[in-house]
PDB file of C-alpha atoms in Angstrom:
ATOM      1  CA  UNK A   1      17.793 -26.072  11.776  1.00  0.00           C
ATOM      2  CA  UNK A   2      18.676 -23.023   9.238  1.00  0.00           C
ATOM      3  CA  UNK A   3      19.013 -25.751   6.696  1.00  0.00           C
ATOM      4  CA  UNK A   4      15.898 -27.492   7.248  1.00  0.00           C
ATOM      5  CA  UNK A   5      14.071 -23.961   7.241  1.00  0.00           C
ATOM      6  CA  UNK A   6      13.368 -23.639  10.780  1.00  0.00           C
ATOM      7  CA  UNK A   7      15.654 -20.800  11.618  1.00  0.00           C
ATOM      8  CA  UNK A   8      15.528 -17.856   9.326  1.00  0.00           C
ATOM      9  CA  UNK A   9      17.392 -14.533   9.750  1.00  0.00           C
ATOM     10  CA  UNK A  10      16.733 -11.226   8.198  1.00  0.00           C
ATOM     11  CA  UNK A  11      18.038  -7.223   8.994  1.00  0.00           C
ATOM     12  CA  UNK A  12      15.575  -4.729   9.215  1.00  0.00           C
ATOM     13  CA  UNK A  13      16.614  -1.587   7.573  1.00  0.00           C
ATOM     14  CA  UNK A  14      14.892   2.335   6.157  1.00  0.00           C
ATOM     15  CA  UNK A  15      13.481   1.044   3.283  1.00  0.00           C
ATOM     16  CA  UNK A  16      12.221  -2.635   4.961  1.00  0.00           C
ATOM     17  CA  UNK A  17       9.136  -2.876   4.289  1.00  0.00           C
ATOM     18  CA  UNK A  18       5.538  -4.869   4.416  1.00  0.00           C
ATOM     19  CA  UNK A  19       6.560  -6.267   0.695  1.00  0.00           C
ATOM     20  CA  UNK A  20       9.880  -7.677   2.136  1.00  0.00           C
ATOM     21  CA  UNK A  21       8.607  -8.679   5.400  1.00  0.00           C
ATOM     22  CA  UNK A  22       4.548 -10.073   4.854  1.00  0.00           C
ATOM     23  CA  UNK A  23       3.747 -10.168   0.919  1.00  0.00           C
ATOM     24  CA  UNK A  24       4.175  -7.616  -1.996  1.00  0.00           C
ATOM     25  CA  UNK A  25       3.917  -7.623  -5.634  1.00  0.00           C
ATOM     26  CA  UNK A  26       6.710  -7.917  -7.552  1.00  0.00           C
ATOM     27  CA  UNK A  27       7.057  -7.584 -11.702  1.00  0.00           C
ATOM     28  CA  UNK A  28       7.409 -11.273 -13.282  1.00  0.00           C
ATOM     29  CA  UNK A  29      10.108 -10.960 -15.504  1.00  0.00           C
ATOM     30  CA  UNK A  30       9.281 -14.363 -17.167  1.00  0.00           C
ATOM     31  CA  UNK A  31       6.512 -13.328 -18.466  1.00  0.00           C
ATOM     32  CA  UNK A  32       6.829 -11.408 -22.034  1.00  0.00           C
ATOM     33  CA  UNK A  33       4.004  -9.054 -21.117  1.00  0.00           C
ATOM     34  CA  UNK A  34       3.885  -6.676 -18.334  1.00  0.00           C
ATOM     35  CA  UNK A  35       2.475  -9.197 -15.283  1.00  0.00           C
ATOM     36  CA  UNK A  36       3.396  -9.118 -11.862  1.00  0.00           C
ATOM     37  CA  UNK A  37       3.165 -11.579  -9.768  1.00  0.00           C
ATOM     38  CA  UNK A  38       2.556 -12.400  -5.843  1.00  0.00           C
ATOM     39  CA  UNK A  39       5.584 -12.708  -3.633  1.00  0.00           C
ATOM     40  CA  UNK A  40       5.733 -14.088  -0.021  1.00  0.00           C
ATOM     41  CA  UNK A  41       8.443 -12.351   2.225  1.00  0.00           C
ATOM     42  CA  UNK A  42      10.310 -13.600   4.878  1.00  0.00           C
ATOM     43  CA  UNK A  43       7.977 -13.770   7.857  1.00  0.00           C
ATOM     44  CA  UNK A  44       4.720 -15.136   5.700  1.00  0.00           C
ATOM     45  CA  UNK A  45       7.469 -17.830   4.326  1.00  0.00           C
ATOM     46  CA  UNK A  46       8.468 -19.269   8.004  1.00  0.00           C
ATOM     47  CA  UNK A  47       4.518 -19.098   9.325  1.00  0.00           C
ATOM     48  CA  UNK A  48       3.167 -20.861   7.340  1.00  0.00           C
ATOM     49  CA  UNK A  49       5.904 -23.977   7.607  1.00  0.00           C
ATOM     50  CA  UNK A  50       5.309 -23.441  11.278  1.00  0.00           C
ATOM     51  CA  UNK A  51       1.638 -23.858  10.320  1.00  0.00           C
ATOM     52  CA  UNK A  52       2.096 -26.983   8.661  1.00  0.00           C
ATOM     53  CA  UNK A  53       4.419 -28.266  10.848  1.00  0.00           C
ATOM     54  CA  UNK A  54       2.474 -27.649  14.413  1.00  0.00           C
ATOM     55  CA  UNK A  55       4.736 -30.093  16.189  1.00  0.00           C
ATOM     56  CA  UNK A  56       7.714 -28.801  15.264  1.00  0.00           C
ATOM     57  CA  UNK A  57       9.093 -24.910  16.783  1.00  0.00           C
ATOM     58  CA  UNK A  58      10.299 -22.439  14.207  1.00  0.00           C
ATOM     59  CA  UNK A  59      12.647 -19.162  14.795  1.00  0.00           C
ATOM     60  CA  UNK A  60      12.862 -15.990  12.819  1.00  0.00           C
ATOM     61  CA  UNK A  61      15.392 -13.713  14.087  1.00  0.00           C
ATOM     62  CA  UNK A  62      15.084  -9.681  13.267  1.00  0.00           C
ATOM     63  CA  UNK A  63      18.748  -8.336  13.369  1.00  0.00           C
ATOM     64  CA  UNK A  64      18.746  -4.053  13.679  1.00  0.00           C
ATOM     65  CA  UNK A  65      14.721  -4.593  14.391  1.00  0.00           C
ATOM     66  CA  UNK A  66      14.729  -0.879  15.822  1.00  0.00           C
ATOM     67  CA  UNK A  67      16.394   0.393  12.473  1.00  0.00           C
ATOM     68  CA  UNK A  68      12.544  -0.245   9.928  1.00  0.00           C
ATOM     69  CA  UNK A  69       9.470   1.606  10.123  1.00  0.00           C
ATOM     70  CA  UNK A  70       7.693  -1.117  12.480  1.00  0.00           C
ATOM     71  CA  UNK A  71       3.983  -0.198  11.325  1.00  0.00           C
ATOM     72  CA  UNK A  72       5.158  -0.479   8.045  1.00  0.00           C
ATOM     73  CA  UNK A  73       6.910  -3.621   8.167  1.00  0.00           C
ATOM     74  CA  UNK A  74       4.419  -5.118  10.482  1.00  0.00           C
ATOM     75  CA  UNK A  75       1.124  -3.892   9.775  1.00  0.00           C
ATOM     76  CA  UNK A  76      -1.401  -6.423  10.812  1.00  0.00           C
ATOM     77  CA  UNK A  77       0.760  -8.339  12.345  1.00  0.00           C
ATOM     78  CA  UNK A  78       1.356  -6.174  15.100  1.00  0.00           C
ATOM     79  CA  UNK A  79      -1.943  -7.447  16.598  1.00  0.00           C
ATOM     80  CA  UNK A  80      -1.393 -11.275  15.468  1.00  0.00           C
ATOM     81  CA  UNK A  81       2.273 -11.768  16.727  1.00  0.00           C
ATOM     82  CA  UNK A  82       0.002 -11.138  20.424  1.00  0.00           C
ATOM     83  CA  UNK A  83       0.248 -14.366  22.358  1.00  0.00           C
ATOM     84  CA  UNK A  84      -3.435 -14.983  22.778  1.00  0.00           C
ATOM     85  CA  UNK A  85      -4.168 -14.249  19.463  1.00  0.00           C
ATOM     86  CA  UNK A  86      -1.814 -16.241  17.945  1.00  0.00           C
ATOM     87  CA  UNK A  87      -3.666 -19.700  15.529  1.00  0.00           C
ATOM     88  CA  UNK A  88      -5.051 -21.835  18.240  1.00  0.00           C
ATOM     89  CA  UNK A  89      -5.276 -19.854  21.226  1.00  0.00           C
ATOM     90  CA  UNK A  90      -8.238 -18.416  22.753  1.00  0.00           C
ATOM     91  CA  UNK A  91      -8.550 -14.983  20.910  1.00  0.00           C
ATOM     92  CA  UNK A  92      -6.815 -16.312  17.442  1.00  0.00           C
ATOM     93  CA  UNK A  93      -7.632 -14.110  15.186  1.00  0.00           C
ATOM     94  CA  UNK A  94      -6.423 -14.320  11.697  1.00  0.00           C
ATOM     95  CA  UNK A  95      -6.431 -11.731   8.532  1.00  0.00           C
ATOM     96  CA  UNK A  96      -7.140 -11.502   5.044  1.00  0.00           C
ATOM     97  CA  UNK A  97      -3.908 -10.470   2.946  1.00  0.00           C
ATOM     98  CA  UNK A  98      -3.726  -7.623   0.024  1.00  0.00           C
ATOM     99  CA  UNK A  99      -3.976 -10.516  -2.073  1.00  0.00           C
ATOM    100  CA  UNK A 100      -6.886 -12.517  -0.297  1.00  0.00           C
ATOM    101  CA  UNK A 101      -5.363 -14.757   1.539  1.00  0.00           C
ATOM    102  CA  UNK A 102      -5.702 -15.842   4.811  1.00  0.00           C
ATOM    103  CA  UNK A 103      -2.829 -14.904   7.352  1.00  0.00           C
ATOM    104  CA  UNK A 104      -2.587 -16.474  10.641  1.00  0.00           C
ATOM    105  CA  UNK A 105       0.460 -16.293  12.976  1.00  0.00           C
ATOM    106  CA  UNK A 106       0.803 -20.112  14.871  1.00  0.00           C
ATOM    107  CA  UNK A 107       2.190 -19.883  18.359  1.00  0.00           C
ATOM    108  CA  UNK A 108       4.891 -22.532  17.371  1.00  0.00           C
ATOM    109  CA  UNK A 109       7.025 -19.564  15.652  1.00  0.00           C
ATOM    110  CA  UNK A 110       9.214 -17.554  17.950  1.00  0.00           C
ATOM    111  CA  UNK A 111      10.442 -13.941  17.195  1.00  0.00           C
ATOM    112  CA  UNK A 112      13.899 -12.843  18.062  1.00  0.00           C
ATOM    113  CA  UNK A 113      14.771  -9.039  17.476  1.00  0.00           C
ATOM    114  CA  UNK A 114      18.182  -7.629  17.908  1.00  0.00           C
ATOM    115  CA  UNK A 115      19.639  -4.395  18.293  1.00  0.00           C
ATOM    116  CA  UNK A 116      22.468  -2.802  19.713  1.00  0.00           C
ATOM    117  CA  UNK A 117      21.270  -0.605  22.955  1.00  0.00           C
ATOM    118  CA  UNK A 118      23.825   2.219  22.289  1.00  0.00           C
ATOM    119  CA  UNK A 119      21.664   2.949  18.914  1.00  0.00           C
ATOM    120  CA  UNK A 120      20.157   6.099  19.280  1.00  0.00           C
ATOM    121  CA  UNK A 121      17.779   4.943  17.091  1.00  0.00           C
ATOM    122  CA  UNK A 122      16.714   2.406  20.124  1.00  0.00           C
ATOM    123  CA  UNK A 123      14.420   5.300  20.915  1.00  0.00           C
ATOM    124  CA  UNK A 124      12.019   4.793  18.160  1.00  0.00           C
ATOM    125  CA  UNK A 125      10.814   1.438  18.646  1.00  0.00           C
ATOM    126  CA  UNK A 126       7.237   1.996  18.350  1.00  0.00           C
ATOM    127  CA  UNK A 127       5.258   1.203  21.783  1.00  0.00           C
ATOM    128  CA  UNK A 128       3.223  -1.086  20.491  1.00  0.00           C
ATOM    129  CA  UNK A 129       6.172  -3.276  19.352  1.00  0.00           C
ATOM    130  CA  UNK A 130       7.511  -3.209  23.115  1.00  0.00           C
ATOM    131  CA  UNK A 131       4.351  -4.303  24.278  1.00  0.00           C
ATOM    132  CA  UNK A 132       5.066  -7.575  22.852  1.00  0.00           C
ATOM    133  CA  UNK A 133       8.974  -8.010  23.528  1.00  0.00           C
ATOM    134  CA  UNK A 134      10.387  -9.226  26.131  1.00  0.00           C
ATOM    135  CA  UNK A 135      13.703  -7.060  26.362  1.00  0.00           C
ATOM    136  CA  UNK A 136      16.815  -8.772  27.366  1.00  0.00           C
ATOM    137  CA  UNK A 137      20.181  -7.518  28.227  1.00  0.00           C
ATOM    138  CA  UNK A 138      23.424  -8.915  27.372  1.00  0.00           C
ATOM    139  CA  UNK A 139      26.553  -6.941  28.960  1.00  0.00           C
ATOM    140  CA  UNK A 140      29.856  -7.775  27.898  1.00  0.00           C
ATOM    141  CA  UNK A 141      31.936 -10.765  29.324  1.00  0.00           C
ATOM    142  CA  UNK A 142      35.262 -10.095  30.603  1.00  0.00           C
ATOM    143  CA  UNK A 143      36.256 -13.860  31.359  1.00  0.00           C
ATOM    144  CA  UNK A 144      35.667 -14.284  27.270  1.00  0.00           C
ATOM    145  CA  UNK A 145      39.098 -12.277  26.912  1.00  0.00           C
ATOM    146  CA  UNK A 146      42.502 -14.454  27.292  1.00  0.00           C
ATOM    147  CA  UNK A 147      45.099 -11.660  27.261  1.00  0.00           C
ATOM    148  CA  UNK A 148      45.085 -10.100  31.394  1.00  0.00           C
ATOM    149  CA  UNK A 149      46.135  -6.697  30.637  1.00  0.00           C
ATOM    150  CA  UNK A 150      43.436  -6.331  28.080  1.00  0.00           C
ATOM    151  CA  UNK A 151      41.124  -8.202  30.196  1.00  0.00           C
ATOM    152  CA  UNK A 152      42.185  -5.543  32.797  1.00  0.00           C
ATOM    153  CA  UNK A 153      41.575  -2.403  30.334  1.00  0.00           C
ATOM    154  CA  UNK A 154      37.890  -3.889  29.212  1.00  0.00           C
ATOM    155  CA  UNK A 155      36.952  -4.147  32.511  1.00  0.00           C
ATOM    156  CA  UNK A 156      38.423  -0.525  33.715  1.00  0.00           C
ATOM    157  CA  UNK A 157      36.674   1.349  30.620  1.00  0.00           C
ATOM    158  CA  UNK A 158      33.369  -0.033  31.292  1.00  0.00           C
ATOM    159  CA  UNK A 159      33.513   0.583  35.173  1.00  0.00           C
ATOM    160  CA  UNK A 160      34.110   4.168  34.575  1.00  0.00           C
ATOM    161  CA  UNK A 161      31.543   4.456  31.908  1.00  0.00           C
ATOM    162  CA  UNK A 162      28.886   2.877  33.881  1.00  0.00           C
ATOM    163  CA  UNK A 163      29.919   5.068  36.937  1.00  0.00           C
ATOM    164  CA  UNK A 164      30.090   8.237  35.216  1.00  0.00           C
ATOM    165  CA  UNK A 165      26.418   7.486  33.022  1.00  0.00           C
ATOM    166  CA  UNK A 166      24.663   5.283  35.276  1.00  0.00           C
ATOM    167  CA  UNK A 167      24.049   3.503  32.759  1.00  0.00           C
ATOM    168  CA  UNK A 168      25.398   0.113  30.862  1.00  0.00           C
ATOM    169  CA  UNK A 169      23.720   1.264  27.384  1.00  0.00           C
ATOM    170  CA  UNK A 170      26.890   2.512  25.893  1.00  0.00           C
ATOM    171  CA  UNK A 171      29.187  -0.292  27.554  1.00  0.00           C
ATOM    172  CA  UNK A 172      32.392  -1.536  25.263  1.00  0.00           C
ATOM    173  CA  UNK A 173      32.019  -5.140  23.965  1.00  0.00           C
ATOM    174  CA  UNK A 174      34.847  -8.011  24.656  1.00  0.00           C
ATOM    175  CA  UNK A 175      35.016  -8.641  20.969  1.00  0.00           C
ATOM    176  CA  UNK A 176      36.866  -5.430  20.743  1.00  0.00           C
ATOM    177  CA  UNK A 177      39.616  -7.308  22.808  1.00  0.00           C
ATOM    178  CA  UNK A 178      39.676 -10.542  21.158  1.00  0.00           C
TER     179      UNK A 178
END
């Protein structure tokens, strides 16, 4: 599916932005005058093959999505990335781009953010943003770890840790131990 288009994977950093994410401008260096030229990022790129293909289900996955400015990454597309306004539903809505051109999200493209909960930076993640995440957990996995006596220790650590925080954001991962 990555090689047919329908998986794509990007990393959200500081300096992300709407021209990396949506569309930008970007100088053409084949031209032998100064031009510049339109450029689709990531997220326009997949949409609109999920537009085209409305049968098929497409997947863009947002590693370290806690780590960009989310307004300016998203923009606009904080409202259509909604469920009901997503092309087709009831309230679709759809937007005209910097450079004219109309911007629809389809509902056959899924969103997948990542981020590691013991970020500090977890803390930042604009509220509109978590209004339209589902957040899902995914603790560390003992049974994954073949050695017993580091098995043991991996299991030990993060007992005390989540006793003593009451917490399982800053839990130690089994790949530590394999």
């Amino acid at each position: 599916l990555v090689s047919a288009g329908r998986i794509v994977f990007t990393t959200f950093h500081q300096n992300y932005g709407y021209e990396d994410f949506i569309q930008g401008i970007r100088p053409d260096t084949s031209s032998s005058n100064m031009a510049f030229k339109t450029v689709d990022g990531v997220f326009k790129v997949i949409a609109e093959k999920a537009m085209e293909n409305p049968q098929l289900d497409y997947v863009i996955i947002i590693d370290e999505i806690n780590r960009a400015n989310i307004s300016k990454v998203f923009g606009e597309l904080i409202t259509l990335i909604e469920d009901d306004k997503r092309w087709g539903e009831v309230n679709a809505i759809d937007v005209t781009l910097p450079s004219g051109e109309i911007f629809a999200v389809p509902n056959n493209l899924y969103i997948i953010g990542t981020m590691n909960s013991a970020d500090k930076s977890i803390s930042l993640i604009d509220t509109a943003l978590r209004r339209r995440f589902d957040f899902v957990e995914y603790e560390p996995k003992s049974e994954l770890v073949n050695d017993p006596d580091l098995k043991k220790i991996l299991e030990r650590l993060n007992s005390g840790i989540s006793s003593e925080l009451g917490s399982t954001d800053l839990l130690i991962g089994h790949s530590y131990f394999m």
